[in-house]
Amino acid sequence: VAATQVRTIEPTVPGTCLVQAINPFLRTVYHHCPPPQTDIKRIRPYRNPPRYPWTHPVRCLKAAGSEDTPRKAYDIRYCLYSDATMGGLHGLSLITAPEIAADVISADALEDRPYYGGSRQRVFVPGPVDGAYTVKPTPGKGLGVVATRKIVQGEIAMLDLPALLLSKAFLEDAAPLPRRRLIRRGLSQLPAATQERVYALSTSTGGDVVDAILGTNTISLTLGMNQMHLGLYPELSRINHACNPNAYYRFSHRTLTVEVVAYRDIQPGEEITISYAQLTQSRTERRLFLQNNWHFNCSCSLCRADVDSVTLSEDRRRDMRKLQSTLVQASRAGDYDLALLTAETLQDVTEAEGVTPLRAEMYDIIASIHLDMRNFNQAVRYGQLALEAWEKFDSVDDSQLVAARWFLAFVEQARQQDQAERQQREHDEAEEAAMEDSLEDFFYLSRRRRTGGRESNAAELEW
Ligand SMILES: C[S@@+](CC[C@H](N)C(=O)[O-])C[C@H]1O[C@@H](n2cnc3c(N)ncnc32)[C@H](O)[C@@H]1O
């Protein structure tokens, strides 16, 4: 059903809350399920209403309907929500289904976040962290992001907030005209400085200017229950691609921020790069992917390197792909020995390739495999390593740090329970053995009584 009409919303949408557990350890973060975010009046019946964050009237595209499926009052598919105050004067426009907008609010993404980093109380400003880089021209690639100080492995170099978040289904369903009109309106509802930054972004994919900005600069992410969306992050958009990047970005569902993290130490003057393609793709696949999606011929160091070093890298990436899938399959199948071995090998291979993911994430995985294997000491050891690494990481989204603390408490509880069960088992076995002994004694004595004290194998056999 094509969506054709742009109109101001009437409060009609029934809906359910799709609140997603960001982390399995954090099941109780959300205490209420907010209503679909189409109408302010509907918030009143809720006991703990979330802040109504939208600064502009909500506008929706309705499904057009057809003879087979006539349009119903609640056929609203996608609405435009703008919070021009999000992140200070940054602002956000979101085009998505009403229940996903509700989910975004429930996950406290739009809360004011002037500080972060627990006791360190860092001031939250999108852009370079502690003056980590500057944006300037790079040879053959337009603007790029260049380090102005040393950035150490695992450090966050950049923070960014989205200017636009768009449901992929909306982009596919809506006809070009209403789609562009709604997106342009979303952009026009952002603060002037953010609009300027968006309209100054690279448009290398060509065509309609808004389509080109989105085509060149957006990243894929999921909102709600794994619903695909595109995010436009003005600062992140200046980072160029490299097949062997020295950084990567992490998206946080809870805060909607992205954080750019160094894969390895980055020296002052070095360009900060990320991979637009999946690291585990082959060189040919990557180049095709970049050409199809960004319309450029990759000229990064790996694409220019001699055949031998490329082949070595290709082999490692193929190994990474295999190991990743083995890790998932082995964990699902409960083959924890294999999962553990695979996780450790994966760590070695990614280190050799210079693209080690956050150590804390690896420790988290290894710790939980040990817990599944009931290796409590090892689970605590890796859990503590994870906790220390998350503390140092200093993310805007502290859910992993909280989960790491929670994990250690959980391991202690599981250990005590395991100990209690073992003691109970030992106690039961001892009782059973004692019972068997006393039965044996009883039979032995009665046998002696019957045989008048004469023992024989034949008599024993009778029993
Ligand atoms: C997200 S933008 C990156 C920032 C962009 N250079 C700018 O000036 O804003 C993506 C565009 O940058 C250029 N680009 C990024 N990485 C490149 C690379 N490795 N080689 C050549 N061009 C690249 C391409 O034009 C691509 O479509």
PDB file of C-alpha atoms in Angstrom, residues 22-210:
ATOM      1  CA  ILE A  22      18.819  -2.991  25.423  1.00  0.00           C
ATOM      2  CA  ASN A  23      20.668  -5.548  27.366  1.00  0.00           C
ATOM      3  CA  PRO A  24      19.335  -8.821  28.731  1.00  0.00           C
ATOM      4  CA  PHE A  25      20.744  -7.862  32.115  1.00  0.00           C
ATOM      5  CA  LEU A  26      18.663  -4.682  32.265  1.00  0.00           C
ATOM      6  CA  ARG A  27      15.131  -5.957  32.161  1.00  0.00           C
ATOM      7  CA  THR A  28      13.693  -3.506  34.629  1.00  0.00           C
ATOM      8  CA  VAL A  29      14.937  -0.230  33.241  1.00  0.00           C
ATOM      9  CA  TYR A  30      11.555   0.878  31.918  1.00  0.00           C
ATOM     10  CA  HIS A  31       8.665   1.199  34.305  1.00  0.00           C
ATOM     11  CA  HIS A  32       5.930   2.257  31.999  1.00  0.00           C
ATOM     12  CA  CYS A  33       4.857   1.845  28.459  1.00  0.00           C
ATOM     13  CA  PRO A  34       4.149   5.209  26.852  1.00  0.00           C
ATOM     14  CA  PRO A  35       1.364   5.674  24.334  1.00  0.00           C
ATOM     15  CA  PRO A  36       1.997   5.948  20.626  1.00  0.00           C
ATOM     16  CA  GLN A  37       3.395   9.398  20.152  1.00  0.00           C
ATOM     17  CA  THR A  38       0.758  10.968  17.996  1.00  0.00           C
ATOM     18  CA  ASP A  39      -1.287  12.955  20.436  1.00  0.00           C
ATOM     19  CA  ILE A  40      -0.378  14.841  23.577  1.00  0.00           C
ATOM     20  CA  LYS A  41      -3.841  14.420  25.120  1.00  0.00           C
ATOM     21  CA  ARG A  42      -3.487  10.668  25.154  1.00  0.00           C
ATOM     22  CA  ILE A  43      -0.582  10.852  27.555  1.00  0.00           C
ATOM     23  CA  ARG A  44      -2.749  12.004  30.456  1.00  0.00           C
ATOM     24  CA  PRO A  45      -4.163   8.618  31.538  1.00  0.00           C
ATOM     25  CA  TYR A  46      -0.669   7.262  32.175  1.00  0.00           C
ATOM     26  CA  ARG A  47       0.538   7.337  35.744  1.00  0.00           C
ATOM     27  CA  ASN A  48       4.171   8.081  34.895  1.00  0.00           C
ATOM     28  CA  PRO A  49       3.864   9.994  31.676  1.00  0.00           C
ATOM     29  CA  PRO A  50       7.095  10.536  29.826  1.00  0.00           C
ATOM     30  CA  ARG A  51       8.036  14.076  28.931  1.00  0.00           C
ATOM     31  CA  TYR A  52       6.274  15.060  25.704  1.00  0.00           C
ATOM     32  CA  PRO A  53       9.315  16.038  23.722  1.00  0.00           C
ATOM     33  CA  TRP A  54       8.007  17.143  20.339  1.00  0.00           C
ATOM     34  CA  THR A  55       8.388  20.818  19.611  1.00  0.00           C
ATOM     35  CA  HIS A  56       6.341  20.836  16.368  1.00  0.00           C
ATOM     36  CA  PRO A  57       2.947  19.421  15.406  1.00  0.00           C
ATOM     37  CA  VAL A  58       3.246  15.759  14.520  1.00  0.00           C
ATOM     38  CA  ARG A  59       2.516  15.085  10.834  1.00  0.00           C
ATOM     39  CA  CYS A  60       1.751  11.696   9.428  1.00  0.00           C
ATOM     40  CA  LEU A  61       1.560   9.830   6.173  1.00  0.00           C
ATOM     41  CA  LYS A  62      -1.489   7.648   5.986  1.00  0.00           C
ATOM     42  CA  ALA A  63      -1.572   4.460   3.985  1.00  0.00           C
ATOM     43  CA  ALA A  64      -3.548   5.160   0.816  1.00  0.00           C
ATOM     44  CA  GLY A  65      -5.845   2.147   1.059  1.00  0.00           C
ATOM     45  CA  SER A  66      -7.281   0.231  -1.869  1.00  0.00           C
ATOM     46  CA  GLU A  67     -10.479  -1.619  -2.776  1.00  0.00           C
ATOM     47  CA  ASP A  68      -9.203  -4.746  -1.028  1.00  0.00           C
ATOM     48  CA  THR A  69      -7.856  -2.927   1.997  1.00  0.00           C
ATOM     49  CA  PRO A  70      -9.870   0.267   2.500  1.00  0.00           C
ATOM     50  CA  ARG A  71      -8.202   2.899   4.604  1.00  0.00           C
ATOM     51  CA  LYS A  72      -9.033   2.711   8.267  1.00  0.00           C
ATOM     52  CA  ALA A  73      -8.861   5.473  10.842  1.00  0.00           C
ATOM     53  CA  TYR A  74      -5.685   3.975  12.339  1.00  0.00           C
ATOM     54  CA  ASP A  75      -3.930   3.369   9.038  1.00  0.00           C
ATOM     55  CA  ILE A  76      -1.253   5.833   9.970  1.00  0.00           C
ATOM     56  CA  ARG A  77       2.024   4.353   8.950  1.00  0.00           C
ATOM     57  CA  TYR A  78       4.722   6.955   9.514  1.00  0.00           C
ATOM     58  CA  CYS A  79       4.825  10.275  11.296  1.00  0.00           C
ATOM     59  CA  LEU A  80       7.321  13.088  11.522  1.00  0.00           C
ATOM     60  CA  TYR A  81       8.354  13.981  15.068  1.00  0.00           C
ATOM     61  CA  SER A  82      10.729  16.848  15.760  1.00  0.00           C
ATOM     62  CA  ASP A  83      12.446  17.775  18.982  1.00  0.00           C
ATOM     63  CA  ALA A  84      14.328  20.946  18.125  1.00  0.00           C
ATOM     64  CA  THR A  85      15.843  21.070  21.613  1.00  0.00           C
ATOM     65  CA  MET A  86      17.413  17.623  21.662  1.00  0.00           C
ATOM     66  CA  GLY A  87      21.064  17.705  22.780  1.00  0.00           C
ATOM     67  CA  GLY A  88      21.097  21.422  23.498  1.00  0.00           C
ATOM     68  CA  LEU A  89      20.743  23.181  20.180  1.00  0.00           C
ATOM     69  CA  HIS A  90      21.277  20.104  18.026  1.00  0.00           C
ATOM     70  CA  GLY A  91      17.699  18.934  17.385  1.00  0.00           C
ATOM     71  CA  LEU A  92      16.276  15.733  15.958  1.00  0.00           C
ATOM     72  CA  SER A  93      13.611  14.906  13.389  1.00  0.00           C
ATOM     73  CA  LEU A  94      12.359  11.359  13.391  1.00  0.00           C
ATOM     74  CA  ILE A  95      10.148   9.795  10.709  1.00  0.00           C
ATOM     75  CA  THR A  96       8.883   6.446  11.826  1.00  0.00           C
ATOM     76  CA  ALA A  97       5.889   4.427  13.018  1.00  0.00           C
ATOM     77  CA  PRO A  98       4.127   5.872  16.109  1.00  0.00           C
ATOM     78  CA  GLU A  99       4.989   2.909  18.340  1.00  0.00           C
ATOM     79  CA  ILE A 100       8.676   3.282  17.521  1.00  0.00           C
ATOM     80  CA  ALA A 101       8.538   6.971  18.419  1.00  0.00           C
ATOM     81  CA  ALA A 102       7.035   5.872  21.724  1.00  0.00           C
ATOM     82  CA  ASP A 103       9.897   3.440  22.162  1.00  0.00           C
ATOM     83  CA  VAL A 104      12.453   6.162  21.503  1.00  0.00           C
ATOM     84  CA  ILE A 105      10.942   8.249  24.289  1.00  0.00           C
ATOM     85  CA  SER A 106      10.727   5.349  26.697  1.00  0.00           C
ATOM     86  CA  ALA A 107      14.402   4.585  26.195  1.00  0.00           C
ATOM     87  CA  ASP A 108      15.232   8.078  27.535  1.00  0.00           C
ATOM     88  CA  ALA A 109      16.985   8.977  24.300  1.00  0.00           C
ATOM     89  CA  LEU A 110      15.571  12.471  24.306  1.00  0.00           C
ATOM     90  CA  GLU A 111      16.385  13.286  27.909  1.00  0.00           C
ATOM     91  CA  ASP A 112      18.711  16.224  28.471  1.00  0.00           C
ATOM     92  CA  ARG A 113      22.149  14.833  28.998  1.00  0.00           C
ATOM     93  CA  PRO A 114      24.457  17.715  29.890  1.00  0.00           C
ATOM     94  CA  TYR A 115      26.925  15.411  31.662  1.00  0.00           C
ATOM     95  CA  TYR A 116      28.002  11.817  31.379  1.00  0.00           C
ATOM     96  CA  GLY A 117      30.762   9.519  32.571  1.00  0.00           C
ATOM     97  CA  GLY A 118      29.587   8.830  36.157  1.00  0.00           C
ATOM     98  CA  SER A 119      31.886  10.400  38.733  1.00  0.00           C
ATOM     99  CA  ARG A 120      34.054  11.985  36.039  1.00  0.00           C
ATOM    100  CA  GLN A 121      31.171  14.223  34.975  1.00  0.00           C
ATOM    101  CA  ARG A 122      32.289  14.979  31.448  1.00  0.00           C
ATOM    102  CA  VAL A 123      30.356  17.695  29.656  1.00  0.00           C
ATOM    103  CA  PHE A 124      28.327  16.221  26.813  1.00  0.00           C
ATOM    104  CA  VAL A 125      29.120  18.046  23.572  1.00  0.00           C
ATOM    105  CA  PRO A 126      28.738  16.390  20.160  1.00  0.00           C
ATOM    106  CA  GLY A 127      32.050  16.621  18.283  1.00  0.00           C
ATOM    107  CA  PRO A 128      35.691  15.899  19.158  1.00  0.00           C
ATOM    108  CA  VAL A 129      36.354  14.488  22.633  1.00  0.00           C
ATOM    109  CA  ASP A 130      39.126  16.524  24.296  1.00  0.00           C
ATOM    110  CA  GLY A 131      40.057  18.133  20.969  1.00  0.00           C
ATOM    111  CA  ALA A 132      40.814  14.769  19.354  1.00  0.00           C
ATOM    112  CA  TYR A 133      40.561  15.883  15.710  1.00  0.00           C
ATOM    113  CA  THR A 134      39.780  18.555  13.170  1.00  0.00           C
ATOM    114  CA  VAL A 135      37.752  18.371   9.931  1.00  0.00           C
ATOM    115  CA  LYS A 136      39.812  19.357   6.884  1.00  0.00           C
ATOM    116  CA  PRO A 137      40.373  18.553   3.187  1.00  0.00           C
ATOM    117  CA  THR A 138      42.017  15.202   2.425  1.00  0.00           C
ATOM    118  CA  PRO A 139      43.622  14.309  -0.935  1.00  0.00           C
ATOM    119  CA  GLY A 140      41.080  12.853  -3.370  1.00  0.00           C
ATOM    120  CA  LYS A 141      38.358  12.294  -0.769  1.00  0.00           C
ATOM    121  CA  GLY A 142      36.897  15.725  -0.030  1.00  0.00           C
ATOM    122  CA  LEU A 143      36.751  16.640   3.646  1.00  0.00           C
ATOM    123  CA  GLY A 144      37.972  14.186   6.238  1.00  0.00           C
ATOM    124  CA  VAL A 145      38.588  13.888   9.961  1.00  0.00           C
ATOM    125  CA  VAL A 146      42.232  14.184  11.015  1.00  0.00           C
ATOM    126  CA  ALA A 147      43.602  13.501  14.519  1.00  0.00           C
ATOM    127  CA  THR A 148      45.156  16.485  16.278  1.00  0.00           C
ATOM    128  CA  ARG A 149      46.442  14.482  19.232  1.00  0.00           C
ATOM    129  CA  LYS A 150      47.269  10.885  19.977  1.00  0.00           C
ATOM    130  CA  ILE A 151      44.127   8.801  20.382  1.00  0.00           C
ATOM    131  CA  VAL A 152      44.788   5.531  22.175  1.00  0.00           C
ATOM    132  CA  GLN A 153      43.255   2.173  21.296  1.00  0.00           C
ATOM    133  CA  GLY A 154      39.727   1.843  22.663  1.00  0.00           C
ATOM    134  CA  GLU A 155      39.364   5.591  23.282  1.00  0.00           C
ATOM    135  CA  ILE A 156      36.251   7.519  22.183  1.00  0.00           C
ATOM    136  CA  ALA A 157      37.364  10.229  19.750  1.00  0.00           C
ATOM    137  CA  MET A 158      33.985  11.594  18.617  1.00  0.00           C
ATOM    138  CA  LEU A 159      30.461  11.906  19.985  1.00  0.00           C
ATOM    139  CA  ASP A 160      27.543  12.646  17.720  1.00  0.00           C
ATOM    140  CA  LEU A 161      23.776  12.988  17.781  1.00  0.00           C
ATOM    141  CA  PRO A 162      21.381  12.295  14.923  1.00  0.00           C
ATOM    142  CA  ALA A 163      19.819  15.168  12.992  1.00  0.00           C
ATOM    143  CA  LEU A 164      17.479  12.771  11.161  1.00  0.00           C
ATOM    144  CA  LEU A 165      16.298   9.236  11.865  1.00  0.00           C
ATOM    145  CA  LEU A 166      14.218   7.646   9.102  1.00  0.00           C
ATOM    146  CA  SER A 167      12.399   4.359   9.014  1.00  0.00           C
ATOM    147  CA  LYS A 168      13.640   2.258   6.095  1.00  0.00           C
ATOM    148  CA  ALA A 169      10.102   0.989   5.530  1.00  0.00           C
ATOM    149  CA  PHE A 170       8.964   4.618   5.168  1.00  0.00           C
ATOM    150  CA  LEU A 171      11.664   5.280   2.569  1.00  0.00           C
ATOM    151  CA  GLU A 172      10.580   2.199   0.640  1.00  0.00           C
ATOM    152  CA  ASP A 173       6.801   2.636   1.011  1.00  0.00           C
ATOM    153  CA  ALA A 174       6.356   6.357   0.445  1.00  0.00           C
ATOM    154  CA  ALA A 175       6.126   7.798  -3.044  1.00  0.00           C
ATOM    155  CA  PRO A 176       9.072  10.115  -3.899  1.00  0.00           C
ATOM    156  CA  LEU A 177       7.130  13.365  -3.647  1.00  0.00           C
ATOM    157  CA  PRO A 178       5.517  12.989  -0.206  1.00  0.00           C
ATOM    158  CA  ARG A 179       8.680  11.285   1.028  1.00  0.00           C
ATOM    159  CA  ARG A 180      10.912  14.232   0.087  1.00  0.00           C
ATOM    160  CA  ARG A 181       8.328  16.725   1.308  1.00  0.00           C
ATOM    161  CA  LEU A 182       8.158  15.119   4.748  1.00  0.00           C
ATOM    162  CA  ILE A 183      11.950  14.834   5.025  1.00  0.00           C
ATOM    163  CA  ARG A 184      12.421  18.465   3.985  1.00  0.00           C
ATOM    164  CA  ARG A 185       9.860  19.504   6.569  1.00  0.00           C
ATOM    165  CA  GLY A 186      11.768  17.453   9.147  1.00  0.00           C
ATOM    166  CA  LEU A 187      14.971  19.267   8.243  1.00  0.00           C
ATOM    167  CA  SER A 188      13.255  22.671   8.321  1.00  0.00           C
ATOM    168  CA  GLN A 189      12.148  21.995  11.911  1.00  0.00           C
ATOM    169  CA  LEU A 190      15.752  21.632  13.110  1.00  0.00           C
ATOM    170  CA  PRO A 191      17.715  24.591  14.526  1.00  0.00           C
ATOM    171  CA  ALA A 192      19.283  26.748  11.791  1.00  0.00           C
ATOM    172  CA  ALA A 193      22.879  25.730  12.620  1.00  0.00           C
ATOM    173  CA  THR A 194      22.044  22.014  12.305  1.00  0.00           C
ATOM    174  CA  GLN A 195      20.217  22.619   9.015  1.00  0.00           C
ATOM    175  CA  GLU A 196      23.286  24.426   7.674  1.00  0.00           C
ATOM    176  CA  ARG A 197      25.552  21.554   8.636  1.00  0.00           C
ATOM    177  CA  VAL A 198      23.234  19.022   6.994  1.00  0.00           C
ATOM    178  CA  TYR A 199      22.903  20.971   3.741  1.00  0.00           C
ATOM    179  CA  ALA A 200      26.718  21.376   3.617  1.00  0.00           C
ATOM    180  CA  LEU A 201      27.302  17.600   3.673  1.00  0.00           C
ATOM    181  CA  SER A 202      28.762  15.701   0.746  1.00  0.00           C
ATOM    182  CA  THR A 203      26.312  14.712  -2.021  1.00  0.00           C
ATOM    183  CA  SER A 204      28.502  12.352  -4.012  1.00  0.00           C
ATOM    184  CA  THR A 205      25.692   9.918  -4.885  1.00  0.00           C
ATOM    185  CA  GLY A 206      23.978  12.682  -6.917  1.00  0.00           C
ATOM    186  CA  GLY A 207      20.315  13.310  -7.826  1.00  0.00           C
ATOM    187  CA  ASP A 208      17.856  15.233  -5.675  1.00  0.00           C
ATOM    188  CA  VAL A 209      19.837  17.103  -3.029  1.00  0.00           C
ATOM    189  CA  VAL A 210      18.026  15.577  -0.032  1.00  0.00           C
TER     190      VAL A 210
END
